[in-house]
Structure formats: structure tokens, C-alpha cells
Short mmCIF file of C-alpha atoms in Angstrom, two decimals:
data_model
loop_
_atom_site.label_atom_id
_atom_site.label_comp_id
_atom_site.label_asym_id
_atom_site.label_seq_id
_atom_site.Cartn_x
_atom_site.Cartn_y
_atom_site.Cartn_z
CA UNK D 15 92.28 71.03 94.71
CA UNK D 16 92.53 74.81 94.20
CA UNK D 17 91.49 77.01 97.08
CA UNK D 18 89.69 80.26 96.29
CA UNK D 19 92.13 82.36 98.25
CA UNK D 20 94.98 81.35 95.98
CA UNK D 21 93.67 82.98 92.81
CA UNK D 22 94.00 86.57 91.69
CA UNK D 23 91.61 89.20 92.90
CA UNK D 24 88.24 89.33 91.11
CA UNK D 25 88.14 91.58 88.12
CA UNK D 26 91.78 92.40 88.71
CA UNK D 27 91.93 94.66 85.70
CA UNK D 28 88.90 96.72 86.72
CA UNK D 29 91.09 99.67 87.55
CA UNK D 30 92.11 99.89 83.91
CA UNK D 31 88.51 100.86 83.05
CA UNK D 32 89.00 104.19 84.77
CA UNK D 33 91.08 105.48 81.89
CA UNK D 34 93.85 108.00 82.06
CA UNK D 35 97.60 107.63 82.46
CA UNK D 36 100.41 108.33 84.88
CA UNK D 37 100.89 112.09 84.49
CA UNK D 38 103.87 114.21 85.46
CA UNK D 39 101.63 115.86 88.05
CA UNK D 40 100.96 112.63 89.93
CA UNK D 41 104.62 111.58 89.60
CA UNK D 42 105.92 114.85 91.05
CA UNK D 43 103.37 114.82 93.86
CA UNK D 44 104.26 111.25 94.79
CA UNK D 45 108.01 111.92 94.57
CA UNK D 46 107.70 114.78 97.05
CA UNK D 47 105.49 112.79 99.42
CA UNK D 48 107.45 109.56 99.00
CA UNK D 49 110.67 111.34 99.87
CA UNK D 50 109.47 111.12 103.47
CA UNK D 51 110.72 107.55 103.34
CA UNK D 52 114.25 108.96 103.17
CA UNK D 53 113.72 110.30 106.72
CA UNK D 54 112.97 106.84 108.07
CA UNK D 55 115.76 105.22 106.11
CA UNK D 56 118.31 107.87 107.02
CA UNK D 57 117.63 107.40 110.71
CA UNK D 58 117.89 103.60 110.44
CA UNK D 59 121.24 103.87 108.71
CA UNK D 60 122.68 106.65 110.86
CA UNK D 61 121.80 105.10 114.22
CA UNK D 62 123.52 101.85 113.29
CA UNK D 63 126.57 103.62 111.87
CA UNK D 64 127.31 106.06 114.68
CA UNK D 65 127.00 103.32 117.30
CA UNK D 66 129.95 101.56 115.66
CA UNK D 67 132.12 104.71 115.63
CA UNK D 68 134.77 104.70 118.33
CA UNK D 69 134.61 108.47 118.94
CA UNK D 70 130.83 108.33 119.49
CA UNK D 71 131.03 105.34 121.82
CA UNK D 72 133.95 106.80 123.76
CA UNK D 73 131.97 110.00 124.44
CA UNK D 74 128.51 108.61 125.25
CA UNK D 75 128.91 104.87 125.90
CA UNK D 76 132.38 104.29 127.37
CA UNK D 77 131.55 100.84 128.74
CA UNK D 78 130.63 99.62 125.27
CA UNK D 79 133.79 101.19 123.89
CA UNK D 80 135.99 99.25 126.33
CA UNK D 81 134.11 96.00 125.58
CA UNK D 82 134.54 96.51 121.86
CA UNK D 83 138.26 97.21 122.19
CA UNK D 84 138.71 94.02 124.17
CA UNK D 85 139.58 95.78 127.41
CA UNK D 86 137.07 93.52 129.13
CA UNK D 87 136.96 89.73 128.88
CA UNK D 88 133.58 89.20 127.22
CA UNK D 89 132.26 86.93 124.49
CA UNK D 90 132.48 88.11 120.90
CA UNK D 91 128.69 87.93 120.79
CA UNK D 92 128.39 90.28 123.82
CA UNK D 93 130.76 93.12 122.97
CA UNK D 94 127.96 95.59 122.18
CA UNK D 95 125.46 94.37 124.78
CA UNK D 96 124.42 97.52 126.66
CA UNK D 97 121.00 98.56 127.93
CA UNK D 98 121.83 102.24 127.52
CA UNK D 99 122.94 101.74 123.92
CA UNK D 100 119.74 99.88 123.06
CA UNK D 101 117.66 102.61 124.74
CA UNK D 102 119.35 105.15 122.46
CA UNK D 103 118.51 103.05 119.41
CA UNK D 104 114.97 102.05 120.29
CA UNK D 105 113.58 105.09 122.16
CA UNK D 106 112.63 106.61 118.80
CA UNK D 107 110.12 103.83 118.19
CA UNK D 108 108.24 104.32 121.46
CA UNK D 109 107.76 107.99 120.55
CA UNK D 110 106.75 107.01 117.02
CA UNK D 111 104.22 104.46 118.29
CA UNK D 112 102.43 107.07 120.41
CA UNK D 113 102.66 109.75 117.73
CA UNK D 114 101.18 107.61 114.97
CA UNK D 115 98.00 107.04 116.99
CA UNK D 116 97.53 110.81 117.28
CA UNK D 117 98.46 111.16 113.61
CA UNK D 118 95.45 109.05 112.63
CA UNK D 119 93.06 111.68 113.95
CA UNK D 120 94.99 114.51 112.29
CA UNK D 121 95.14 112.66 108.96
CA UNK D 122 91.42 111.87 109.05
CA UNK D 123 90.21 115.33 110.10
CA UNK D 124 92.72 117.71 108.55
CA UNK D 125 94.16 115.73 105.67
CA UNK D 126 97.14 113.68 104.62
CA UNK D 127 99.20 116.75 103.72
CA UNK D 128 98.82 118.26 107.20
CA UNK D 129 100.27 115.15 108.83
CA UNK D 130 103.19 115.18 106.39
CA UNK D 131 103.90 118.84 107.26
CA UNK D 132 103.83 118.18 111.00
CA UNK D 133 106.09 115.16 110.69
CA UNK D 134 108.68 116.92 108.56
CA UNK D 135 108.81 119.97 110.85
CA UNK D 136 109.32 117.95 114.04
CA UNK D 137 111.96 115.82 112.34
CA UNK D 138 113.96 118.96 111.45
CA UNK D 139 113.82 120.07 115.08
CA UNK D 140 115.01 116.67 116.28
CA UNK D 141 117.97 116.75 113.92
CA UNK D 142 119.20 119.96 115.56
CA UNK D 143 119.39 118.30 118.97
CA UNK D 144 121.26 115.32 117.50
CA UNK D 145 124.01 117.36 115.94
CA UNK D 146 124.40 119.57 119.04
CA UNK D 147 124.27 116.76 121.64
CA UNK D 148 126.70 117.03 124.55
CA UNK D 149 125.20 114.29 126.72
CA UNK D 150 123.00 111.22 126.54
CA UNK D 151 119.89 113.20 127.49
CA UNK D 152 120.18 115.40 124.40
CA UNK D 153 120.64 112.27 122.32
CA UNK D 154 117.45 110.80 123.75
CA UNK D 155 115.55 114.06 123.08
CA UNK D 156 116.83 113.85 119.51
CA UNK D 157 115.47 110.30 119.21
CA UNK D 158 112.09 111.20 120.70
CA UNK D 159 111.55 114.15 118.35
CA UNK D 160 112.62 112.07 115.36
CA UNK D 161 110.17 109.38 116.47
CA UNK D 162 107.30 111.86 116.62
CA UNK D 163 108.16 113.08 113.13
CA UNK D 164 108.31 109.55 111.76
CA UNK D 165 105.04 108.64 113.49
CA UNK D 166 103.25 111.30 111.44
CA UNK D 167 105.04 110.81 108.12
CA UNK D 168 104.97 107.01 108.10
CA UNK D 169 101.27 107.04 108.94
CA UNK D 170 100.22 109.50 106.25
CA UNK D 171 102.60 109.03 103.31
CA UNK D 172 101.73 105.42 102.28
CA UNK D 173 98.07 106.36 102.52
CA UNK D 174 98.66 109.46 100.40
CA UNK D 175 100.51 107.50 97.72
CA UNK D 176 97.84 104.79 97.50
CA UNK D 177 95.03 107.32 97.17
CA UNK D 178 96.82 109.39 94.51
CA UNK D 179 97.96 106.50 92.31
CA UNK D 180 95.95 104.99 89.43
CA UNK D 181 94.82 101.50 90.53
CA UNK D 182 96.81 99.70 87.83
CA UNK D 183 100.04 101.37 89.00
CA UNK D 184 99.30 101.64 92.72
CA UNK D 185 101.80 98.94 93.66
CA UNK D 186 104.71 100.57 91.83
CA UNK D 187 103.95 104.08 93.14
CA UNK D 188 103.39 102.97 96.73
CA UNK D 189 106.59 100.91 96.58
CA UNK D 190 108.38 104.19 95.97
CA UNK D 191 108.10 104.79 99.71
CA UNK D 192 110.17 101.69 100.48
CA UNK D 193 112.60 102.67 97.74
CA UNK D 194 113.06 106.03 99.46
CA UNK D 195 113.63 104.23 102.77
CA UNK D 196 116.34 102.17 101.11
CA UNK D 197 117.89 105.25 99.51
CA UNK D 198 117.85 106.98 102.90
CA UNK D 199 119.71 104.07 104.49
CA UNK D 200 122.20 104.04 101.63
CA UNK D 201 122.85 107.80 101.95
CA UNK D 202 123.30 107.40 105.71
CA UNK D 203 125.75 104.53 105.26
CA UNK D 204 127.79 106.52 102.75
CA UNK D 205 127.86 109.54 105.06
CA UNK D 206 128.89 107.36 107.99
CA UNK D 207 131.70 105.87 105.93
CA UNK D 208 132.89 109.33 104.92
CA UNK D 209 132.68 111.16 108.24
CA UNK D 210 134.36 108.33 110.15
CA UNK D 211 137.62 109.54 108.59
CA UNK D 212 137.27 113.15 109.84
CA UNK D 213 140.09 114.04 112.19
CA UNK D 214 139.04 114.98 115.71
CA UNK D 215 136.29 112.39 115.98
CA UNK D 216 133.36 114.78 115.51
CA UNK D 217 132.08 113.24 112.30
CA UNK D 218 129.12 111.64 114.08
CA UNK D 219 127.71 115.16 114.66
CA UNK D 220 127.58 115.68 110.92
CA UNK D 221 125.84 112.32 110.47
CA UNK D 222 123.11 113.18 112.99
CA UNK D 223 122.55 116.79 111.93
CA UNK D 224 122.30 116.10 108.18
CA UNK D 225 118.96 114.38 108.84
CA UNK D 226 117.53 117.92 108.65
CA UNK D 227 118.20 118.10 104.88
CA UNK D 228 115.65 115.52 103.64
CA UNK D 229 113.22 116.63 106.35
CA UNK D 230 113.40 120.24 105.16
CA UNK D 231 112.86 119.11 101.55
CA UNK D 232 109.75 117.17 102.57
CA UNK D 233 108.38 120.00 104.70
CA UNK D 234 108.78 122.67 102.05
CA UNK D 235 107.53 120.37 99.31
CA UNK D 236 104.44 119.38 101.31
CA UNK D 237 103.30 123.01 101.32
CA UNK D 238 102.67 122.70 97.59
CA UNK D 239 101.18 119.20 97.59
CA UNK D 240 97.52 118.76 96.66
CA UNK D 241 95.23 116.80 98.94
CA UNK D 242 94.05 113.41 97.71
CA UNK D 243 90.70 113.16 95.88
CA UNK D 244 89.45 110.72 98.54
CA UNK D 245 90.02 113.20 101.35
CA UNK D 246 88.53 116.10 99.40
CA UNK D 247 85.31 114.12 99.00
CA UNK D 248 85.41 112.66 102.52
CA UNK D 249 85.85 115.93 104.45
CA UNK D 250 82.73 117.38 105.90
CA UNK D 251 81.22 113.96 106.58
CA UNK D 252 81.26 112.86 102.98
CA UNK D 253 79.96 116.14 101.63
CA UNK D 254 83.19 117.48 100.24
CA UNK D 255 83.65 119.47 97.08
CA UNK D 256 82.84 117.09 94.22
CA UNK D 257 83.83 119.60 91.55
CA UNK D 258 87.21 120.18 93.20
CA UNK D 259 87.80 116.44 93.35
CA UNK D 260 86.82 116.09 89.67
CA UNK D 261 89.25 118.79 88.57
CA UNK D 262 92.04 117.22 90.63
CA UNK D 263 91.35 113.79 89.17
CA UNK D 264 91.49 115.23 85.67
CA UNK D 265 94.93 116.71 86.39
CA UNK D 266 96.15 113.48 88.00
CA UNK D 267 94.90 111.18 85.23
CA UNK D 268 95.51 113.51 82.26
CA UNK D 269 91.98 113.04 80.91
CA UNK D 270 88.47 114.37 81.37
CA UNK D 271 87.10 110.81 81.49
CA UNK D 272 87.20 110.44 85.27
CA UNK D 273 83.51 110.09 86.04
CA UNK D 274 83.65 106.37 86.81
CA UNK D 275 86.50 106.76 89.30
CA UNK D 276 84.80 109.82 90.79
CA UNK D 277 81.56 107.86 91.20
CA UNK D 278 83.39 105.13 93.09
CA UNK D 279 85.04 107.67 95.38
CA UNK D 280 81.71 109.38 96.07
CA UNK D 281 80.08 106.01 96.73
CA UNK D 282 82.81 105.03 99.18
CA UNK D 283 82.58 108.38 100.98
CA UNK D 284 78.78 108.12 101.15
CA UNK D 285 79.00 104.62 102.59
CA UNK D 286 81.52 105.80 105.16
CA UNK D 287 79.37 108.78 106.17
CA UNK D 288 76.40 106.48 106.87
CA UNK D 289 78.35 104.74 109.63
CA UNK D 290 79.92 105.92 112.85
CA UNK D 291 83.20 104.33 111.74
CA UNK D 292 84.48 107.56 110.29
CA UNK D 293 84.10 109.32 113.64
CA UNK D 294 85.29 106.39 115.77
CA UNK D 295 87.63 104.45 113.48
CA UNK D 296 89.67 102.69 116.19
CA UNK D 297 86.55 101.39 117.92
CA UNK D 298 84.87 100.37 114.71
CA UNK D 299 87.85 98.57 113.20
CA UNK D 300 87.27 96.04 116.01
CA UNK D 301 83.83 95.18 114.60
CA UNK D 302 83.46 91.77 113.01
CA UNK D 303 82.89 93.21 109.52
CA UNK D 304 86.44 94.59 109.57
CA UNK D 305 88.03 91.46 111.04
CA UNK D 306 90.05 90.55 107.91
CA UNK D 307 91.44 94.08 107.64
CA UNK D 308 92.33 94.18 111.34
CA UNK D 309 94.11 90.82 111.23
CA UNK D 310 96.19 91.85 108.23
CA UNK D 311 96.89 95.33 109.67
CA UNK D 312 98.27 93.61 112.79
CA UNK D 313 100.10 90.61 111.37
CA UNK D 314 101.70 91.98 108.20
CA UNK D 315 103.76 94.66 110.02
CA UNK D 316 104.50 92.22 112.86
CA UNK D 317 105.89 89.68 110.41
CA UNK D 318 107.79 92.46 108.64
CA UNK D 319 109.79 93.09 111.79
CA UNK D 320 110.42 89.52 112.93
CA UNK D 321 112.20 88.77 109.66
CA UNK D 322 115.24 90.26 111.40
CA UNK D 323 115.59 93.07 108.85
CA UNK D 324 116.18 95.69 111.51
CA UNK D 325 119.08 93.64 112.79
CA UNK D 326 120.66 94.65 109.48
CA UNK D 327 119.28 98.20 109.48
CA UNK D 328 120.27 98.97 113.09
CA UNK D 329 123.31 96.89 113.67
CA UNK D 330 124.92 95.96 110.34
CA UNK D 331 128.14 97.89 111.09
CA UNK D 332 128.05 96.65 114.70
CA UNK D 333 127.54 93.05 113.58
CA UNK D 334 130.30 93.18 110.99
CA UNK D 335 132.64 94.62 113.62
CA UNK D 336 131.61 91.80 115.93
CA UNK D 337 132.72 89.16 113.42
CA UNK D 338 136.09 90.79 112.94
CA UNK D 339 135.95 93.53 110.31
CA UNK D 340 137.59 96.88 111.06
CA UNK D 341 135.64 100.11 111.51
CA UNK D 342 135.90 101.32 107.90
CA UNK D 343 135.29 97.84 106.47
CA UNK D 344 132.22 97.35 108.64
CA UNK D 345 130.74 100.68 107.51
CA UNK D 346 131.47 99.87 103.86
CA UNK D 347 129.85 96.43 104.30
CA UNK D 348 126.67 98.20 105.38
CA UNK D 349 126.86 100.26 102.18
CA UNK D 350 127.16 97.09 100.08
CA UNK D 351 124.09 95.46 101.64
CA UNK D 352 122.09 98.63 101.09
CA UNK D 353 123.06 98.87 97.41
CA UNK D 354 121.68 95.36 96.97
CA UNK D 355 118.48 96.33 98.76
CA UNK D 356 118.00 99.47 96.68
CA UNK D 357 118.41 97.52 93.44
CA UNK D 358 115.83 95.00 94.69
CA UNK D 359 113.41 97.85 95.51
CA UNK D 360 113.57 98.96 91.89
CA UNK D 361 112.84 95.39 90.77
CA UNK D 362 109.81 95.34 93.06
CA UNK D 363 108.44 98.56 91.55
CA UNK D 364 108.72 97.07 88.07
CA UNK D 365 107.10 93.69 88.75
CA UNK D 366 104.65 94.20 91.64
CA UNK D 367 101.69 95.19 89.45
CA UNK D 368 102.47 92.46 86.93
CA UNK D 369 103.04 89.46 89.18
CA UNK D 370 101.04 90.59 92.19
CA UNK D 371 101.65 90.89 95.91
CA UNK D 372 101.37 87.25 96.94
CA UNK D 373 104.01 85.91 94.57
CA UNK D 374 106.57 88.48 95.69
CA UNK D 375 105.87 87.77 99.36
CA UNK D 376 106.20 84.02 98.88
CA UNK D 377 109.39 84.17 96.83
CA UNK D 378 110.93 86.71 99.18
CA UNK D 379 109.97 84.60 102.18
CA UNK D 380 111.76 81.51 100.86
CA UNK D 381 114.82 83.60 100.02
CA UNK D 382 114.96 85.04 103.55
CA UNK D 383 114.49 81.65 105.22
CA UNK D 384 117.47 80.19 103.38
CA UNK D 385 119.58 83.27 104.13
CA UNK D 386 118.92 83.27 107.88
CA UNK D 387 119.64 79.55 108.16
CA UNK D 388 122.90 79.92 106.21
CA UNK D 389 124.11 82.84 108.36
CA UNK D 390 123.35 80.88 111.52
CA UNK D 391 125.18 77.84 110.15
CA UNK D 392 128.31 79.83 109.20
CA UNK D 393 128.45 81.53 112.60
CA UNK D 394 127.88 78.21 114.39
CA UNK D 395 130.76 76.59 112.51
CA UNK D 396 133.30 79.42 112.28
CA UNK D 397 132.65 82.04 114.99
CA UNK D 398 133.29 81.21 118.63
CA UNK D 399 133.09 83.16 121.88
CA UNK D 400 136.69 84.25 121.66
CA UNK D 401 139.04 84.90 118.80
CA UNK D 402 138.20 86.25 115.37
CA UNK D 403 136.59 84.84 112.27
CA UNK D 404 138.61 84.21 109.14
CA UNK D 405 138.13 87.13 106.78
CA UNK D 406 136.82 84.96 103.94
CA UNK D 407 134.00 83.68 106.16
CA UNK D 408 133.23 87.22 107.33
CA UNK D 409 132.77 88.21 103.70
CA UNK D 410 130.67 85.09 103.10
CA UNK D 411 128.33 86.33 105.82
CA UNK D 412 128.24 89.68 104.00
CA UNK D 413 127.24 87.97 100.72
CA UNK D 414 124.47 86.00 102.43
CA UNK D 415 123.23 89.19 104.09
CA UNK D 416 123.03 90.81 100.66
CA UNK D 417 120.81 87.95 99.49
CA UNK D 418 118.66 88.39 102.59
CA UNK D 419 118.14 92.15 102.24
CA UNK D 420 117.38 91.74 98.53
CA UNK D 421 114.67 89.20 99.35
CA UNK D 422 113.17 91.56 101.91
CA UNK D 423 113.46 94.62 99.65
CA UNK D 424 111.37 93.19 96.80
CA UNK D 425 108.75 91.61 99.03
CA UNK D 426 107.98 92.32 102.69
CA UNK D 427 109.70 95.71 102.73
CA UNK D 428 107.50 97.62 100.28
CA UNK D 429 104.39 95.45 100.53
CA UNK D 430 104.03 95.97 104.27
CA UNK D 431 103.12 99.58 103.51
CA UNK D 432 101.08 98.82 100.39
CA UNK D 433 98.75 95.93 101.25
CA UNK D 434 97.10 97.39 104.42
CA UNK D 435 96.35 100.71 102.69
CA UNK D 436 94.74 98.80 99.82
CA UNK D 437 92.45 96.56 101.83
CA UNK D 438 91.01 99.06 104.35
CA UNK D 439 87.82 100.89 103.30
CA UNK D 440 87.77 104.67 103.55
CA UNK D 441 86.00 104.84 106.92
CA UNK D 442 88.81 102.93 108.71
CA UNK D 443 91.72 103.56 106.33
CA UNK D 444 93.48 106.12 108.51
CA UNK D 445 93.08 103.97 111.64
CA UNK D 446 94.26 100.88 109.80
CA UNK D 447 97.43 102.61 108.64
CA UNK D 448 98.06 103.92 112.17
CA UNK D 449 97.81 100.36 113.48
CA UNK D 450 100.32 99.21 110.86
CA UNK D 451 102.85 101.89 111.81
CA UNK D 452 102.21 101.43 115.55
CA UNK D 453 102.88 97.69 115.26
CA UNK D 454 106.04 98.36 113.23
CA UNK D 455 107.32 100.81 115.84
CA UNK D 456 106.37 98.59 118.78
CA UNK D 457 108.01 95.45 117.43
CA UNK D 458 110.99 97.47 116.19
CA UNK D 459 111.36 98.83 119.72
CA UNK D 460 111.27 95.30 121.18
CA UNK D 461 113.83 94.01 118.67
CA UNK D 462 116.03 97.05 119.06
CA UNK D 463 115.88 96.68 122.84
CA UNK D 464 116.55 92.94 122.89
CA UNK D 465 118.64 92.01 119.85
CA UNK D 466 122.06 92.67 121.36
CA UNK D 467 121.05 90.70 124.46
CA UNK D 468 119.65 87.90 122.26
CA UNK D 469 122.87 87.83 120.27
CA UNK D 470 124.81 87.62 123.54
CA UNK D 471 122.76 84.71 124.93
CA UNK D 472 121.45 82.83 121.87
CA UNK D 473 124.55 83.57 119.75
CA UNK D 474 124.15 82.07 116.26
CA UNK D 475 120.75 80.68 117.32
CA UNK D 476 119.35 84.21 116.97
CA UNK D 477 119.37 83.83 113.18
CA UNK D 478 117.64 80.43 113.35
CA UNK D 479 114.94 82.12 115.48
CA UNK D 480 114.34 84.76 112.83
CA UNK D 481 114.33 82.08 110.15
CA UNK D 482 111.58 80.26 112.01
CA UNK D 483 109.44 83.38 112.07
CA UNK D 484 109.92 83.83 108.33
CA UNK D 485 108.58 80.27 107.85
CA UNK D 486 105.45 81.17 109.83
CA UNK D 487 104.79 84.37 107.91
CA UNK D 488 105.30 82.70 104.54
CA UNK D 489 102.65 80.11 105.46
CA UNK D 490 100.33 82.94 106.54
CA UNK D 491 100.64 84.56 103.13
CA UNK D 492 100.03 81.25 101.35
CA UNK D 493 96.81 80.50 103.22
CA UNK D 494 95.31 83.81 104.30
CA UNK D 495 96.44 86.75 102.17
CA UNK D 496 94.36 87.40 99.03
CA UNK D 497 95.72 89.02 95.89
CA UNK D 498 94.86 92.72 95.47
CA UNK D 499 96.78 93.82 92.39
CA UNK D 500 95.12 96.39 90.09
CA UNK D 501 91.79 96.28 91.93
CA UNK D 502 90.43 99.76 92.81
CA UNK D 503 90.53 100.42 96.55
CA UNK D 504 86.83 101.33 96.56
CA UNK D 505 86.01 97.82 95.26
CA UNK D 506 88.35 95.86 97.51
CA UNK D 507 85.57 94.21 99.52
CA UNK D 508 85.27 91.59 96.79
CA UNK D 509 88.55 89.90 97.70
CA UNK D 510 87.01 88.78 100.99
CA UNK D 511 83.89 87.35 99.33
CA UNK D 512 85.93 85.04 97.09
CA UNK D 513 88.60 83.98 99.61
CA UNK D 514 88.27 80.44 101.00
CA UNK D 515 88.58 81.58 104.63
CA UNK D 516 87.52 85.23 104.83
CA UNK D 517 84.34 84.73 102.79
CA UNK D 518 82.69 83.24 105.90
CA UNK D 519 83.00 86.57 107.66
CA UNK D 520 82.07 88.55 104.53
CA UNK D 521 78.97 86.43 103.91
CA UNK D 522 77.87 86.67 107.53
CA UNK D 523 78.30 90.43 107.44
CA UNK D 524 76.36 90.70 104.18
CA UNK D 525 73.45 88.74 105.67
CA UNK D 526 73.46 90.94 108.77
CA UNK D 527 73.55 94.07 106.63
CA UNK D 528 70.55 92.95 104.59
CA UNK D 529 68.51 92.33 107.75
CA UNK D 530 69.50 95.73 109.15
CA UNK D 531 68.50 97.56 105.99
CA UNK D 532 65.11 95.87 105.59
CA UNK D 533 62.41 98.50 105.92
CA UNK D 534 65.02 101.25 105.68
CA UNK D 535 65.40 101.38 101.92
CA UNK D 536 66.45 104.71 100.54
CA UNK D 537 67.66 105.96 97.16
CA UNK D 538 71.08 104.74 96.24
CA UNK D 539 73.72 107.51 96.15
CA UNK D 540 74.96 108.52 92.76
CA UNK D 541 77.81 106.33 91.61
CA UNK D 542 77.06 103.41 93.96
CA UNK D 543 76.35 101.12 91.05
CA UNK D 544 79.73 101.96 89.60
CA UNK D 545 81.40 100.66 92.75
CA UNK D 546 80.19 97.12 92.19
CA UNK D 547 81.80 94.56 89.93
CA UNK D 548 80.16 91.30 88.95
CA UNK D 549 81.69 88.46 90.91
CA UNK D 550 81.01 86.14 88.02
CA UNK D 551 84.17 87.53 86.42
CA UNK D 552 86.14 85.15 88.61
#
């Protein structure tokens, strides 16, 4: 028997009624904003690469260096197990977690562009400390400043992209952020591979300091970015400049026929202004009417991290060195996995608005489950506590890892940033995105802080553990995540009313709302009718 939650969103093609096209103006704006993903990706790639470089370890983490070289009698799985090394890797995410909560208020009150500017500027400053580091304390300051920058950019950029994009192409445009993350990791891996060969062992300084280049591009570019139409209307308690928003929409869509989309934006802003949610978004997102959005904003980023993807992002070179590859080969292996991921990101951009979010998440989930189980099985059979692994099996692990990162890159990678921005109404959208980024940073911190210890104690069982989590999250998608493709964000409430599970909450909230509004009838704001789609279409 079919369950309502397993069908496409109601009136999925409603966004096409807005008219217009993807203009060069919206493409250029989204390219500049989306380039902020390169910052996140570059840091992920650089931190994993420099921690496998002998010159870097010898200077800042000598104990790890001696373990890696075999000077100490330790298990192969424990050669990089160091609390100080994991603090270096994961301290960024504590700073990012705190910063993204502050970023929510800045994004809501002063705009998406302001948060992007702040994030890019702080990231540039952090890069300076990384390249000039002479001790561990300067390295940690570098990580903290980078974390603050990423807290602001990761909170505001996916939101910016979703609000600027036409509904029928929102998935592809928002997925550009994940593509930029993948490109950033790829650039970092290539730089790591190149600078490792520099005589004198100072190449890691170049790796860390070059993070300022994409950050400077984002910061300068953000000065010229327009604000989103949603924010222009929302500012001032929903009384923003309607004419300014109309002119911007006309430039973005390449047509003067934008009244229907403008009406929906005005209706959403008017609805938000009638509640206290806009002023107290974190308190109000806890209300029962926002329960579906809160659950998804918490669980989707949590599941994103427990796939084990950051094991690859952080420690790919370290892991490949662990199983017996040399320094250059391990760095090049990280490049190979990232090329596969980048290609998969492009595939996701092409198909996400055609096949929908759920199908990609389910297919990617199955692909990742099989990959994690296979890696665990190969390590269990061929990699022991002492001695090396045959080179052919080391490269087999590399091939399986490529399959894994490809599965992540066309499913959970980009859609973790897309789906929560789609399903949150305007009054809690900024808070919802902050929760997503905060959860990502928190769980990333936990994994970054514990993975090397887990690998040391659980050994190959670590990959079976991640595979088990991927099973859980795939079941969650199958039963509880509705399809949202091509539905305008201002009309997203309908997905809850037709879902087999969430409709109970939506119906209860609708009944409560009718009782509250009895005797308080007032004229409907202009455009409110345009924000409603007949449910009979499903």
C-alpha cells in the first residue's frame, strides 16, 4: 500500500508558473556567493594534508612523527593517535559552532550579504596566522579564526542561494555550494601534493596561507552582491521596499512577469511579521508547529556527519599512509578521491531537480553502506596490527573510497545544505540554517576528536560502525523525508499536510490556528491567495 510521504511534493511544478529564466545576473551572483564553499573545502583538504607531512609533524607534533616513522612500537591503527593533533583538526568546529549561532542574528537583522562579508574577512585574517605559525598556539588561533569565518559563511550562503534561485532550478543552484566545497578540497589536495616536494620542509606554510586567496575573492565579491528579494521584503518587520524587490526580481528572472512570485514573498513576509517568531526564531522553532522542520534541521546534518565522510576529508592522506602508501602516494590518493567526488557533484546538479531529493538520498545511502562494509572487510582480512598491507589491497581500498565519496557527493553532501533551507518558513529560516551548521560543526568536532582513537581501538570495526549509521539514515529518508523538488519555498507547508506522518502535526496546528483566529478576522494581505495551491492536485 502506498504511503503519502513517498510521493512527490504537491503541485511540484508550481514554481514553473512564476515565469522567467536563469539569467546571467543570478548565475554570477550565485557563483560569487557559492564560492564561499571553497573556503570550507580548502580547509578540510589542507588540514588533512599537512598533518601527513613529515616536516609539519616534526615541528609541531614530534610524538606523532616518531610513531609514524615506526620509532615506537605501536599498532598500525594507532600511529596517528594524538589528542593534540585531533585538537588542531577539530578546534575549528567548536569556534564555527558558536559563531554560526551569532551569525543567525546578523543574517536575520542585517542581511545575508553582511554575514558573507564578515565570514570572508575573518577567514582571511585566520589564514595569515596559519602561514606565519611558529608554535601550536598560533596554529590553534588560525583554526579558531577560520572556524568563525566558516560559521558565518556556511550559515548564510546556502540560504542566500536558495532565496535567489528560481524554484525549478533551486536544487541545482544550491548544490553549487557543495560543488565549491569539493573543488576547494581538490585544490587543497593538489597544493598539498605540490608543496610536499619543496626543499626545506616549509611547504605546509604555503598550504595554510593560500587559504586567504578564495577568502579574499569572496569578500571582495560580496561587496557587489545584491541582497535577496526575501530579505528586502522582510526587513523592517515585513515592511520592506516592495518596489526594490520587484525590480530585483525582474533582473533575476529576466522578465517583468514577476508579480505572482512577488505576491508569495510578500505573503510569507506578512505572515512572519504577524508572529513573534521573526524576533525570537530560536525559541519559536521549538514550537509544535515547527516540529517537522526542527527534526529535519537536527537529523539531516547529524546523519551527514556520521556517514564517515569527514574521515575521508580530514584523514584521507593519514589513512592511506596508515595502510602503507608513501607520503606522495597518500597525498595523490586524496586527490583521486576528490576528483571522483567533484564529478559526482556535477551529476547531482544535473539530476537533482529532475529526480528529486529523496531518490538521490536513497541511492547514495545504499552506495555508502556497501562501500563502508567493503572497506571494513578488506581491512579485517588484509591489514593487521603490525606489518604493511599489500599494495594491490591498498589501492583496492582507494577504489572503494572513491565509490563512497561519489555516493556522498551526489546525495547527502549537497542535499544537507539544500533541504533544510527549503523546508523552513521565512520567520525561522535563518535559525533553522544556523541549527544545521551548528549540528554539522558539533558532530564534525566529535568525529575529528575521536576518529583516530576509534581507529586505534575499534580498528576495521570503525567502518562497520559508520555503515550502520548510514543504514539508519537511509531508513529515516524512506519513512520521514518528503519530496520538495520544484515547490516554491513560500508554499512548502503543503508537504507536511500530505505526508503520512507529519500531517498529524500539520492538521493539529491548522485546527489550533483556526480557533485562535476566530473573532480576529482581518483583511487578507495582498498576494496571500497566490501563496496557496490546491491540495487536490495530488
